[in-house]
Coordinates of C-alpha atoms in Angstrom, one line a residue:
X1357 CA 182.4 -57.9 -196.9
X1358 CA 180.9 -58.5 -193.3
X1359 CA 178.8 -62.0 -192.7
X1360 CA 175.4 -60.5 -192.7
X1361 CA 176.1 -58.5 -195.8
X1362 CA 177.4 -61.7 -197.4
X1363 CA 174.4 -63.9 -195.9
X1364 CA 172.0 -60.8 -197.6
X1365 CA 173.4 -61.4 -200.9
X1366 CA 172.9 -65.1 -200.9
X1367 CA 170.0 -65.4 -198.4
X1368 CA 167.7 -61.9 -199.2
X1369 CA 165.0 -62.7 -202.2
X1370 CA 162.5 -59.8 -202.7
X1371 CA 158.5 -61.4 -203.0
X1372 CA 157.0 -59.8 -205.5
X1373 CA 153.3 -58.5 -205.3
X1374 CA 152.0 -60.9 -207.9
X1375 CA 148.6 -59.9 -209.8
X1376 CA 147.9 -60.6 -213.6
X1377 CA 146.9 -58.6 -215.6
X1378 CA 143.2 -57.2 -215.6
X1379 CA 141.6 -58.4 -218.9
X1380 CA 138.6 -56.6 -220.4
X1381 CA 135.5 -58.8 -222.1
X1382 CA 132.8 -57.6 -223.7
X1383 CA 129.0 -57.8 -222.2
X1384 CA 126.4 -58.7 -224.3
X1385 CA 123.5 -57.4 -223.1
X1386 CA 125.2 -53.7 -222.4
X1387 CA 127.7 -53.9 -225.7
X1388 CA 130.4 -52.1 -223.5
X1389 CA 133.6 -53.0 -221.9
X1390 CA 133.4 -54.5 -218.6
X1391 CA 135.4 -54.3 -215.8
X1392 CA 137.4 -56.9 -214.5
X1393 CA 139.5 -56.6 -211.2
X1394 CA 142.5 -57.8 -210.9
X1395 CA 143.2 -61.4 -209.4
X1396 CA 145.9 -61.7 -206.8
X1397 CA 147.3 -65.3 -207.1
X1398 CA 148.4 -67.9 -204.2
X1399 CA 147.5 -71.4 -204.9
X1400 CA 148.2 -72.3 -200.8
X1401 CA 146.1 -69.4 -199.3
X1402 CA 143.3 -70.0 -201.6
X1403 CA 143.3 -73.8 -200.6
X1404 CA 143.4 -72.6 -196.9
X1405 CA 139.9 -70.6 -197.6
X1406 CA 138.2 -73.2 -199.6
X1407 CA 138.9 -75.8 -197.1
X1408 CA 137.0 -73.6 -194.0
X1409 CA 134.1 -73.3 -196.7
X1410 CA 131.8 -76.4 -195.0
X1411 CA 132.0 -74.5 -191.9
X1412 CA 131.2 -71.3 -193.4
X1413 CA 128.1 -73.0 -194.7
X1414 CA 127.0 -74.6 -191.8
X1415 CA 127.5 -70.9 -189.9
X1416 CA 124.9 -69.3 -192.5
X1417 CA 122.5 -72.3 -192.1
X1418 CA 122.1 -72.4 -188.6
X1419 CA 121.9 -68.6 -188.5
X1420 CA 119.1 -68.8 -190.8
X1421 CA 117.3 -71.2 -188.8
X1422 CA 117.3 -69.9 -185.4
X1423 CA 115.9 -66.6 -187.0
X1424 CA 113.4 -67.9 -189.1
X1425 CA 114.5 -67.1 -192.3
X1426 CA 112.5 -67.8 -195.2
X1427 CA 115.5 -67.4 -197.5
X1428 CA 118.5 -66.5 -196.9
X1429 CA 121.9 -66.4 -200.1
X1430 CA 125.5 -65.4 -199.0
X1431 CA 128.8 -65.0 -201.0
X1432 CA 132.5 -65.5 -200.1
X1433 CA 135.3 -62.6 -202.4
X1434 CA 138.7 -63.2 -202.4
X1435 CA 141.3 -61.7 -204.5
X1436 CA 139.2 -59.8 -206.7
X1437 CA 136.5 -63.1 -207.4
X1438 CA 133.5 -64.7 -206.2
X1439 CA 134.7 -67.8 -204.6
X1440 CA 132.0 -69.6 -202.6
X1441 CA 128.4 -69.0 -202.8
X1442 CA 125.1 -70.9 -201.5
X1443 CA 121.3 -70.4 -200.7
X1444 CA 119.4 -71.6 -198.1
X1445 CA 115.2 -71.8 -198.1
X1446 CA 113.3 -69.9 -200.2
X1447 CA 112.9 -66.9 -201.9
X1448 CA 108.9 -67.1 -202.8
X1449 CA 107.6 -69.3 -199.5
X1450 CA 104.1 -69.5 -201.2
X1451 CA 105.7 -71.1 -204.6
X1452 CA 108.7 -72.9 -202.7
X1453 CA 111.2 -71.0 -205.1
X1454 CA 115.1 -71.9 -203.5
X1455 CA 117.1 -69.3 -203.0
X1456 CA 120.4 -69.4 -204.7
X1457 CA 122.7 -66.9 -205.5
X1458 CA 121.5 -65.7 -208.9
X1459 CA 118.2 -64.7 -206.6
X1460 CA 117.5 -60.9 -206.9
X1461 CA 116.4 -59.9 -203.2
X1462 CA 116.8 -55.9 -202.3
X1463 CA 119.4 -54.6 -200.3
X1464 CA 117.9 -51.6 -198.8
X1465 CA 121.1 -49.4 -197.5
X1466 CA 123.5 -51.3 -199.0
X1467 CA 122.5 -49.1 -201.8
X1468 CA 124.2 -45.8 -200.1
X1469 CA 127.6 -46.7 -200.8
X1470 CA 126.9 -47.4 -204.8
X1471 CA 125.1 -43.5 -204.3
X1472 CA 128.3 -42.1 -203.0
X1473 CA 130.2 -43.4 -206.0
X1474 CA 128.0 -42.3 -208.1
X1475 CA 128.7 -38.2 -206.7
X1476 CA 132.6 -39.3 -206.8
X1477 CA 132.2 -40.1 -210.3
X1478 CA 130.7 -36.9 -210.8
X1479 CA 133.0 -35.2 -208.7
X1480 CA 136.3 -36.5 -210.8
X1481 CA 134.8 -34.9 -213.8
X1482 CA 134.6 -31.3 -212.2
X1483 CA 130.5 -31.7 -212.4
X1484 CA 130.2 -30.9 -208.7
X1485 CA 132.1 -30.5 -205.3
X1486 CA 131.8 -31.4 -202.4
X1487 CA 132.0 -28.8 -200.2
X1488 CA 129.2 -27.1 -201.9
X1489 CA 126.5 -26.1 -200.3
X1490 CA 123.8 -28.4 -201.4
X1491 CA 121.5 -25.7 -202.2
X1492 CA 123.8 -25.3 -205.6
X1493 CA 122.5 -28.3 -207.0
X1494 CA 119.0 -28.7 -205.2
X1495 CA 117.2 -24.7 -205.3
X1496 CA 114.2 -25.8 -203.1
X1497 CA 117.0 -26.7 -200.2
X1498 CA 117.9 -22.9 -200.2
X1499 CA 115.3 -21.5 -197.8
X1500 CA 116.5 -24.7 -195.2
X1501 CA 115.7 -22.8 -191.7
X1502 CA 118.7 -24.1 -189.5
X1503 CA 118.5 -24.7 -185.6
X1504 CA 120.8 -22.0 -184.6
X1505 CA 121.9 -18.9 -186.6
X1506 CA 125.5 -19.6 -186.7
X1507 CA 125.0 -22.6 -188.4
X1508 CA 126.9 -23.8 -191.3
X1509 CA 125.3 -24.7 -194.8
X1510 CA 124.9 -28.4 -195.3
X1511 CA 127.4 -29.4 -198.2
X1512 CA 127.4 -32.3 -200.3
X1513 CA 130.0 -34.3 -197.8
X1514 CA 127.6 -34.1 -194.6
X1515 CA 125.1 -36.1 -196.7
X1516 CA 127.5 -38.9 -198.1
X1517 CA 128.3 -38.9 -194.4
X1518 CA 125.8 -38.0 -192.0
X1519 CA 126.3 -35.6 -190.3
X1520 CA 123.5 -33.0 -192.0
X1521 CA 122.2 -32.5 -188.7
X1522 CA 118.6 -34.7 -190.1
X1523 CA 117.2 -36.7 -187.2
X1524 CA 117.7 -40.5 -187.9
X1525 CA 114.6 -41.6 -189.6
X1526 CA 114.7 -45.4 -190.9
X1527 CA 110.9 -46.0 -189.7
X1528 CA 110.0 -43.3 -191.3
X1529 CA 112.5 -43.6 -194.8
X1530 CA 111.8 -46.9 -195.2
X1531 CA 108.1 -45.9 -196.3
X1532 CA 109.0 -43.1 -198.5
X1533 CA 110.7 -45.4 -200.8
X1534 CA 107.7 -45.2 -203.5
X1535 CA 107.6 -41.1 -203.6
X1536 CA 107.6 -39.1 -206.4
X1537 CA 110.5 -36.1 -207.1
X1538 CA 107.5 -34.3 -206.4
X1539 CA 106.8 -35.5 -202.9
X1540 CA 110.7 -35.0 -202.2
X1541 CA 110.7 -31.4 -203.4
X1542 CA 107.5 -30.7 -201.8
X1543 CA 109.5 -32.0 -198.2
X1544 CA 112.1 -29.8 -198.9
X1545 CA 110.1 -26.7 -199.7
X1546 CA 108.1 -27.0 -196.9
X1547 CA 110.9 -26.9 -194.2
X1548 CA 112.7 -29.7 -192.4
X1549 CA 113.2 -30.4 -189.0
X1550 CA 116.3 -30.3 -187.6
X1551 CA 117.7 -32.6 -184.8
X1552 CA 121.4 -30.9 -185.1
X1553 CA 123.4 -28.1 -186.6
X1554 CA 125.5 -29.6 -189.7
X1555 CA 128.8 -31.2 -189.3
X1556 CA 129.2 -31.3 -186.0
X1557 CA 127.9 -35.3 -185.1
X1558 CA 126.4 -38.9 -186.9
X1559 CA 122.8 -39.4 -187.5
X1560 CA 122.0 -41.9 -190.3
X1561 CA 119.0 -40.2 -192.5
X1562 CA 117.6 -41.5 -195.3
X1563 CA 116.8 -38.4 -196.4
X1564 CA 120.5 -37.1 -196.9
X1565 CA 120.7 -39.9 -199.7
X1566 CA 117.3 -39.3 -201.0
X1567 CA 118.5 -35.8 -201.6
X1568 CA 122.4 -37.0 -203.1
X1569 CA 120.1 -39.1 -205.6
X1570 CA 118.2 -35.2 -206.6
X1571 CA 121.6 -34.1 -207.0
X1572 CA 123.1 -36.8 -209.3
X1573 CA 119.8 -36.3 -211.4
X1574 CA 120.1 -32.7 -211.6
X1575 CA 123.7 -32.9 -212.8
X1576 CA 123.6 -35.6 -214.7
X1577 CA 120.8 -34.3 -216.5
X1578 CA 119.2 -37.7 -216.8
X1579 CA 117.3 -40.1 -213.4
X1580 CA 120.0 -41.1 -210.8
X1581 CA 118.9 -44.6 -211.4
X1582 CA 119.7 -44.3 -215.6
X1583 CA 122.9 -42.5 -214.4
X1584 CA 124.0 -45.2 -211.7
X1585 CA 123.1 -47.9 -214.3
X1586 CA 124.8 -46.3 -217.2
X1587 CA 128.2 -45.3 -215.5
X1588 CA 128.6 -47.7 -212.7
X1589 CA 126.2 -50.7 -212.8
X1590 CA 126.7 -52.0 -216.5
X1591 CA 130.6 -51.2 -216.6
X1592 CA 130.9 -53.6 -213.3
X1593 CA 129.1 -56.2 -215.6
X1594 CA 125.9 -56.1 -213.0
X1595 CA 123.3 -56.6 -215.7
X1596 CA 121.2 -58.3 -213.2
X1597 CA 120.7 -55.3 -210.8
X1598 CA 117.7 -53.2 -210.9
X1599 CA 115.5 -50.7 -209.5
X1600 CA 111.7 -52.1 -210.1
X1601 CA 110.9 -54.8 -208.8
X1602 CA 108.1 -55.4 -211.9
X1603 CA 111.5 -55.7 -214.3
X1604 CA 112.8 -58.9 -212.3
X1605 CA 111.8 -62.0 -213.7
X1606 CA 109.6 -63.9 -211.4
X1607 CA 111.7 -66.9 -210.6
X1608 CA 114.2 -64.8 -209.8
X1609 CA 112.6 -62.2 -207.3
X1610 CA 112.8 -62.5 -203.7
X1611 CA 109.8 -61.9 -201.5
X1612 CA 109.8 -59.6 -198.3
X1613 CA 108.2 -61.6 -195.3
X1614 CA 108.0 -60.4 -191.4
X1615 CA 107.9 -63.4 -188.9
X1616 CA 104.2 -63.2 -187.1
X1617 CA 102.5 -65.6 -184.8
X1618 CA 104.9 -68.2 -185.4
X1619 CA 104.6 -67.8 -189.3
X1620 CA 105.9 -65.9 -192.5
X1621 CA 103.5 -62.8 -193.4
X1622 CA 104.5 -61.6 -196.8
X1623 CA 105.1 -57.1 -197.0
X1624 CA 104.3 -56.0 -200.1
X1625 CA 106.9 -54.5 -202.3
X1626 CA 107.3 -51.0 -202.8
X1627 CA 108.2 -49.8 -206.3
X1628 CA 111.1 -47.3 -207.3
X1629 CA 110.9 -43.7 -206.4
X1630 CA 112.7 -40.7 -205.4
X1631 CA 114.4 -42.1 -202.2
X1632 CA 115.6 -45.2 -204.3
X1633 CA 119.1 -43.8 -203.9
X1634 CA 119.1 -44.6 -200.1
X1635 CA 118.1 -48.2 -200.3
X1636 CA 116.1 -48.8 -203.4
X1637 CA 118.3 -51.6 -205.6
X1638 CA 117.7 -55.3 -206.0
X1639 CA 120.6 -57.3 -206.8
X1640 CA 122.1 -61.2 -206.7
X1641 CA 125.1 -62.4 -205.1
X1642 CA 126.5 -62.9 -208.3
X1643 CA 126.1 -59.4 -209.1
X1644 CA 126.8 -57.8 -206.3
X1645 CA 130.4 -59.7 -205.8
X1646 CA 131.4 -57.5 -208.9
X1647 CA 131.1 -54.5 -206.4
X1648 CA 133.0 -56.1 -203.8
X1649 CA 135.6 -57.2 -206.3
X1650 CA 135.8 -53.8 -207.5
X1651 CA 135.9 -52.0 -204.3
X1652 CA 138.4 -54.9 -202.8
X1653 CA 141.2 -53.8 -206.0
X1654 CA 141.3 -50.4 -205.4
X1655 CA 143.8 -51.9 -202.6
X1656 CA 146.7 -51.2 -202.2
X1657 CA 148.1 -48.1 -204.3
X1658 CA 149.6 -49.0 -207.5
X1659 CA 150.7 -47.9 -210.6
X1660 CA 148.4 -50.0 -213.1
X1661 CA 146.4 -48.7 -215.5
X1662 CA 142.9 -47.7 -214.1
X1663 CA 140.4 -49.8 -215.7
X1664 CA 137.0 -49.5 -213.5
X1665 CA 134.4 -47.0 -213.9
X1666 CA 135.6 -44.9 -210.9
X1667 CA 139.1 -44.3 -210.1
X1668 CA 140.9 -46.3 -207.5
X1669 CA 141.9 -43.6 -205.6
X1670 CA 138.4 -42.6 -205.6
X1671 CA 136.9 -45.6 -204.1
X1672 CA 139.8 -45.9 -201.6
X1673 CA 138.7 -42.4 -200.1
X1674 CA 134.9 -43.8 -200.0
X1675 CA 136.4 -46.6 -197.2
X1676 CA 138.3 -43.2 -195.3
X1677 CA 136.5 -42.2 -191.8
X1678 CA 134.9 -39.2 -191.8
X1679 CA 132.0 -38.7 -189.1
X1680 CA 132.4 -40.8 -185.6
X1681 CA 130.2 -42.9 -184.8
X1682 CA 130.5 -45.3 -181.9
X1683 CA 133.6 -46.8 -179.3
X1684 CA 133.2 -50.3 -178.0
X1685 CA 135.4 -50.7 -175.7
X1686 CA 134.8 -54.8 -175.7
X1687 CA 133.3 -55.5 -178.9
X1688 CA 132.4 -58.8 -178.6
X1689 CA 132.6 -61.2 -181.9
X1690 CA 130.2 -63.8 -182.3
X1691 CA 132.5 -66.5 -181.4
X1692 CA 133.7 -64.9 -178.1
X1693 CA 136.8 -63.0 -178.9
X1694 CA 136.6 -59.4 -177.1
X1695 CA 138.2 -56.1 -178.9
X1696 CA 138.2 -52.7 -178.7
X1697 CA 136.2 -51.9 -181.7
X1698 CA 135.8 -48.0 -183.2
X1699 CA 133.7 -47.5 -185.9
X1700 CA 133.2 -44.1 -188.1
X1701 CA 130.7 -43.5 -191.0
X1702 CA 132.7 -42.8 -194.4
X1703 CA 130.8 -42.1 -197.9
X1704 CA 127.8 -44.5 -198.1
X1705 CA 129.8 -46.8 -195.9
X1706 CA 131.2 -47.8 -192.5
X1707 CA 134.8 -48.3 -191.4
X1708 CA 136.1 -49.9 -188.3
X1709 CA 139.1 -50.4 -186.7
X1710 CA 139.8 -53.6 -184.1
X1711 CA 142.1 -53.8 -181.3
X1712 CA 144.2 -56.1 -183.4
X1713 CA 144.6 -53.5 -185.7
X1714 CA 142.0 -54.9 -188.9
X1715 CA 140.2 -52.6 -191.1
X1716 CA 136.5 -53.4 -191.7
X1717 CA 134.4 -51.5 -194.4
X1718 CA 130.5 -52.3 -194.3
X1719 CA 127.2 -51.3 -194.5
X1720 CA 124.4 -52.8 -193.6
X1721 CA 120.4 -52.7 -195.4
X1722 CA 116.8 -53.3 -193.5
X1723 CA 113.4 -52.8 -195.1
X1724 CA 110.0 -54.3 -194.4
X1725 CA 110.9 -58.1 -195.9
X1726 CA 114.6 -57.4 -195.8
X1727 CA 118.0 -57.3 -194.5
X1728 CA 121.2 -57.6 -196.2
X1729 CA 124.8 -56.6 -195.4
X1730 CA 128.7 -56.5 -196.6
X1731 CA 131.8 -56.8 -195.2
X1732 CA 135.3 -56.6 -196.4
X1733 CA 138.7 -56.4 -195.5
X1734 CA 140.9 -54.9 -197.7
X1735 CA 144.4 -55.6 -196.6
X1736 CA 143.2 -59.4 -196.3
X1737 CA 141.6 -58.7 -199.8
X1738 CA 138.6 -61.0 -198.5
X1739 CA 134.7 -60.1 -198.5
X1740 CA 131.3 -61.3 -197.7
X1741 CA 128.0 -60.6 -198.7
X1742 CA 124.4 -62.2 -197.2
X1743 CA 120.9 -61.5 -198.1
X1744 CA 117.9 -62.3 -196.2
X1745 CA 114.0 -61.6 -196.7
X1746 CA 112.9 -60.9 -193.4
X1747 CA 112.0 -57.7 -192.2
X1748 CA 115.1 -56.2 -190.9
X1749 CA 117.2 -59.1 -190.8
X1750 CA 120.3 -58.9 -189.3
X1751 CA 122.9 -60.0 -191.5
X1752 CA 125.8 -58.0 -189.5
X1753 CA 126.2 -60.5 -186.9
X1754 CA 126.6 -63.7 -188.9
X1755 CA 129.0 -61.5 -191.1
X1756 CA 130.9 -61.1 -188.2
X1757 CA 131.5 -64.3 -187.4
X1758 CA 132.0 -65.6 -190.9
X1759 CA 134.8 -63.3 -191.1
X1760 CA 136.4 -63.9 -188.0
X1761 CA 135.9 -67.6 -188.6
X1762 CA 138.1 -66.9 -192.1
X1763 CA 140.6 -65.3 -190.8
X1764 CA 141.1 -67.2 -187.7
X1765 CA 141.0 -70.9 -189.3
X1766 CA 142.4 -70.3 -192.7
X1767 CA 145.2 -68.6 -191.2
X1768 CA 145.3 -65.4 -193.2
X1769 CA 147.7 -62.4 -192.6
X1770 CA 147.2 -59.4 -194.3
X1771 CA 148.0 -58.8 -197.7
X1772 CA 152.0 -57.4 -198.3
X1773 CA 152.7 -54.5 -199.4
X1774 CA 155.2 -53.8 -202.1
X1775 CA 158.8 -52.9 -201.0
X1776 CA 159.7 -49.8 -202.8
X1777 CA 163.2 -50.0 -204.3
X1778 CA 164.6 -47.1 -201.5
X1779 CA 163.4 -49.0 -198.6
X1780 CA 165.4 -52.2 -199.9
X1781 CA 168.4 -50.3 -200.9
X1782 CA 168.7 -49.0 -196.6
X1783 CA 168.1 -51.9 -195.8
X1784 CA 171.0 -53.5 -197.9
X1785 CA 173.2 -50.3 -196.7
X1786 CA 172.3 -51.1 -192.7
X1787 CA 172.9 -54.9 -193.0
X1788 CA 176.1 -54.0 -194.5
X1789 CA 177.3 -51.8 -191.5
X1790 CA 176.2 -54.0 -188.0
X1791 CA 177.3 -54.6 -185.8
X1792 CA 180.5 -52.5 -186.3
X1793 CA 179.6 -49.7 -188.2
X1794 CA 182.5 -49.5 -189.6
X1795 CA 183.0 -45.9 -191.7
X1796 CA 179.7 -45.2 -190.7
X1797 CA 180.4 -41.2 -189.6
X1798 CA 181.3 -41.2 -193.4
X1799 CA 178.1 -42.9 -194.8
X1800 CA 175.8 -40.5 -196.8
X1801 CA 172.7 -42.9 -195.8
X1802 CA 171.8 -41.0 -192.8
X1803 CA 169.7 -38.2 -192.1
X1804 CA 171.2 -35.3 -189.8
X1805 CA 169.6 -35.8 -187.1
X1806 CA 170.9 -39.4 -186.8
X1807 CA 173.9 -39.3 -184.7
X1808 CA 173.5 -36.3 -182.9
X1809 CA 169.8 -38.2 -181.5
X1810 CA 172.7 -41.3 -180.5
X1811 CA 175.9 -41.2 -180.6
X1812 CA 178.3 -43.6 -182.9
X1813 CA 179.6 -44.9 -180.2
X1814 CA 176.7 -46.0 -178.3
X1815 CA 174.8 -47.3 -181.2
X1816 CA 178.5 -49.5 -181.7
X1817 CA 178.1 -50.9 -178.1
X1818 CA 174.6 -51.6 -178.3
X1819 CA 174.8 -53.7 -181.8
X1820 CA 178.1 -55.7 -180.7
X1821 CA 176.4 -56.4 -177.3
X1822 CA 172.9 -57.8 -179.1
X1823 CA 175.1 -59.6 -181.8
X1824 CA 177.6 -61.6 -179.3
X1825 CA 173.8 -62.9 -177.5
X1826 CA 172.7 -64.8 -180.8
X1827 CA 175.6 -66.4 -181.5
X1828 CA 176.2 -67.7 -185.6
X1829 CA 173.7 -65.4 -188.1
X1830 CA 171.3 -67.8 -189.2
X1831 CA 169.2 -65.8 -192.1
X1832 CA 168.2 -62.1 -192.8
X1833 CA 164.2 -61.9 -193.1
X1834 CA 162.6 -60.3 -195.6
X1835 CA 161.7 -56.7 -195.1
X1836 CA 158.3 -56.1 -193.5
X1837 CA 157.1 -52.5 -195.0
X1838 CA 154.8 -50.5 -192.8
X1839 CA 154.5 -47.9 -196.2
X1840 CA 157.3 -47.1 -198.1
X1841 CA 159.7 -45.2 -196.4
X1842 CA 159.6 -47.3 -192.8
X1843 CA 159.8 -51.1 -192.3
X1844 CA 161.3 -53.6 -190.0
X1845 CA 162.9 -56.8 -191.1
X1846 CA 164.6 -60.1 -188.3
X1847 CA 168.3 -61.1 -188.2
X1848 CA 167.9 -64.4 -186.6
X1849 CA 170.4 -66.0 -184.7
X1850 CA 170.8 -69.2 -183.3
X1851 CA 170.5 -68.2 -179.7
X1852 CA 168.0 -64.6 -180.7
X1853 CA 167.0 -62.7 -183.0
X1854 CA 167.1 -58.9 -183.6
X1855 CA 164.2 -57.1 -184.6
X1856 CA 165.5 -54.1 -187.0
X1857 CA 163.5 -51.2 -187.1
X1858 CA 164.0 -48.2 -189.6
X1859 CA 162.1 -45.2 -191.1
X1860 CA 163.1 -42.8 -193.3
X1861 CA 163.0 -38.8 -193.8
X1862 CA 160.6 -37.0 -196.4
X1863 CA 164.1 -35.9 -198.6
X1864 CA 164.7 -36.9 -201.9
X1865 CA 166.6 -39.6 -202.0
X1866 CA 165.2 -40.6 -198.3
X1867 CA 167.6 -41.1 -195.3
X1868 CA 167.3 -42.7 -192.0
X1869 CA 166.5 -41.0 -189.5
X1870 CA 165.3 -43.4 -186.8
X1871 CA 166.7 -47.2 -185.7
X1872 CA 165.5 -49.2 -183.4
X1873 CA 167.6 -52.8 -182.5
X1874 CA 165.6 -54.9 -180.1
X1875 CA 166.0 -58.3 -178.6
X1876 CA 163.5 -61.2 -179.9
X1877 CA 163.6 -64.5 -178.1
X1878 CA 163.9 -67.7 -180.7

């Protein structure tokens, strides 16, 4: 046996993915099981994140002040749990109410995404599709008059993610809240205009989710909101969420306020109606971080038992691009740091990509007295969530920052993925066979394309050359997976290390087929 395969043996310990188990309780007020998501335990990285909290705070508060909120609450999710919460001001100015995280403001568009679950749901249990036209499941959509005649029907997917060819209308849908099905149908019978052909670009409408709420209450047979209560709501445990504002208790009902002539005016609510399904929900921090939690463990893949109300793969596709939206080419964080910063509209939600490489999901809510907004990033399995009540406040930014700020002084890497059980058995086989490759023309572990793409010889050179620079083999890192059939892992040295890079082919069992041995400096 060679010194690195002997230093693997002794040296090499697999991490494990640790998670317990998810446990189900039983609400009282809805009588049925309730989900719990599963809680990914590390004593140290949680101590990292609660010690960064003060800061976190002081971030909301001063955001808060500079922009005149009246109120403002805000919520911190990590590993599947609400972990830091906190209000600021008040949520009824005239009756000095405090804000707090059991307040029930209204989230305007953060409603979309819990819309687009709801036609998932439906979806997984063959009640729809969703490239059908939308006319299947909404008749007075049939006689649509289209700009051009070679345009396609609008299906099901262009309204979960914009790209119906409806003009962007949030002035104008954030005062059709109120209507009645009737108004809706009436809008849709009469003809609407146009500002593009379907599928072909992103323009946020209101009145695409409006219309996915007709369609959930058509094929559910019952109102979206009963559906969205019933099948997603009440299984997550959010038995504090509603649609009418008359059903919240007082002293726990935010009020809506617009800044004027240096003071709060208050808006006047509007009550539940047919375009509910685009921004229409009220909701606390507390309950809300259920959604989080629930959207947070659908990461990574795995093979537990399913235990939400929507399947994980499900909720995973909600966070997938699907329309473009924007480039920004020097995205600028709140603290200062500059990226390259893409974003795409998915189902009911946003996803964005950095130059550093971090996912972002989101979406964002504004109505006359509100703004609201959530973040999360799945492979850091973190979250936040703020509220304000101030017309169209602009929770994005201070999200932004409280991320970054997370990330940045906490320390956090993304979350590991699992090594699958091929990917650690090459990786045993390789350490075994550097630097001399010894028998390796003979080895059944590579694909055919291996040598003939390099020659034995020249990959022989090239190991014994990198080997002689670092001198006595130190340790054999753990193995980095990128997904499950390509990884990288260090041999570290006392003068260098060696990066080892592999990936392996789509046969059964896998082989190698690439490797790449590069130079790292100590």
């Amino acid at each position: 046996m060679n010194r690195i395969a002997l230093l693997l043996l002794t040296l090499l310990s697999a991490r494990a993915f640790a998670q317990t188990a998810a446990t189900k309780s039983i609400d009282a007020s809805s009588q049925q099981k309730t989900y719990q998501p599963p809680v990914f335990t590390d004593a140290d990285r949680l101590a990292r994140i609660a010690a960064v909290f003060p800061a976190l705070d002081k971030l909301y508060q001063d955001y808060a002040a500079k922009n005149h909120y009246p109120g403002l609450t805000y919520g911190i999710v990590v590993d599947g749990k609400l972990v830091h919460s906190g209000g600021i001001g008040y949520t009824d100015v005239a009756r000095k109410t405090l804000a707090t995280p059991k307040s029930v403001f209204r989230i305007a568009s953060m409603t979309k995404s819990i819309t687009a679950l709801a036609i998932l749901k439906l979806r997984d249990e063959g009640k729809l599709r969703l490239d059908d036209p939308v006319a299947k499941y909404i008749p007075e959509a049939s006689k649509l008059m289209y700009l051009t005649a070679d345009a396609p029907a609008i299906t099901v997917r262009n309204l979960m993610a914009h790209s119906a060819g409806f003009p962007e209308d949030n002035p104008w849908g954030d005062r059709q809240l109120a209507d009645t099905d009737a108004d809706l149908l009436a809008l849709l019978k009469g003809g609407v205009s146009f500002s593009n052909v379907p599928n072909v670009a992103y323009e946020y409408s209101n009145l695409g989710f409006a219309m996915l709420g007709r369609i959930i209450t058509n094929v559910s047979g019952k109102p979206y909101q009963h559906y969205i209560t019933e099948a997603i709501l009440k299984p997550l445990g959010m038995t504090h969420t509603e649609w009418e504002y008359t059903r919240v208790p007082a002293d726990q009902l935010a009020h809506g306020y617009r800044w004027l002539n240096e003071q709060w005016v208050e808006e006047p609510l509007l009550h539940d109606g047919s375009y509910g399904a685009m921004g229409g929900l009220m909701t606390s921090i507390d309950d809300f971080s259920r959604y989080v939690a629930f959207h947070l463990a659908a990461w990574p893949p795995r093979n537990d038992a399913e235990t939400g109300p929507v399947k994980r793969s499900s909720v995973r596709e909600m966070h997938m691009p699907q329309t473009f939206r924007d480039l920004n080419p020097a995205f600028r964080f709140p603290g200062g740091r500059v990226t390259p910063m893409v974003t795409h509209y998915a189902y009911g939600l946003t996803w964005s990509r950095d130059g550093d490489g971090r996912d972002y999901i989101a979406h964002s809510g504004g109505l006359p007295g509100f703004g609201s907004q959530w973040r999360i990033m799945p492979e850091y399995g973190i979250g936040v969530i703020a509220y304000g009540n101030l017309t169209y406040a602009n929770l994005g930014t201070i999200n932004w920052a409280v991320l970054d700020t997370l990330v940045a002084t906490a320390g956090l890497k993304p979350r590991r993925l699992p090594v699958s059980p091929i990917l650690s058995q090459r990786k045993a086989e390789l350490v075994s066979l550097l630097p001399d490759w010894n028998n390796a023309e003979k080895s059944p572990i590579f694909a055919e394309n291996f040598f003939p793409d390099q020659s034995l010889e020249n990959r022989r050179k090239k190991a014994q050359a990198l080997f002689a620079k670092m001198g006595r083999i130190v340790r054999i890192g753990d193995l980095i997976p990128e997904n499950q059939l390509r990884g990288h892992f260090l041999i570290e040295g006392e003068k260098a290390n060696i990066d080892v890079f592999f990936t392996l082919t789509p046969e059964n069992p896998a082989l190698i087929q690439q490797l790449d041995l590069t130079e790292r400096e100590k």
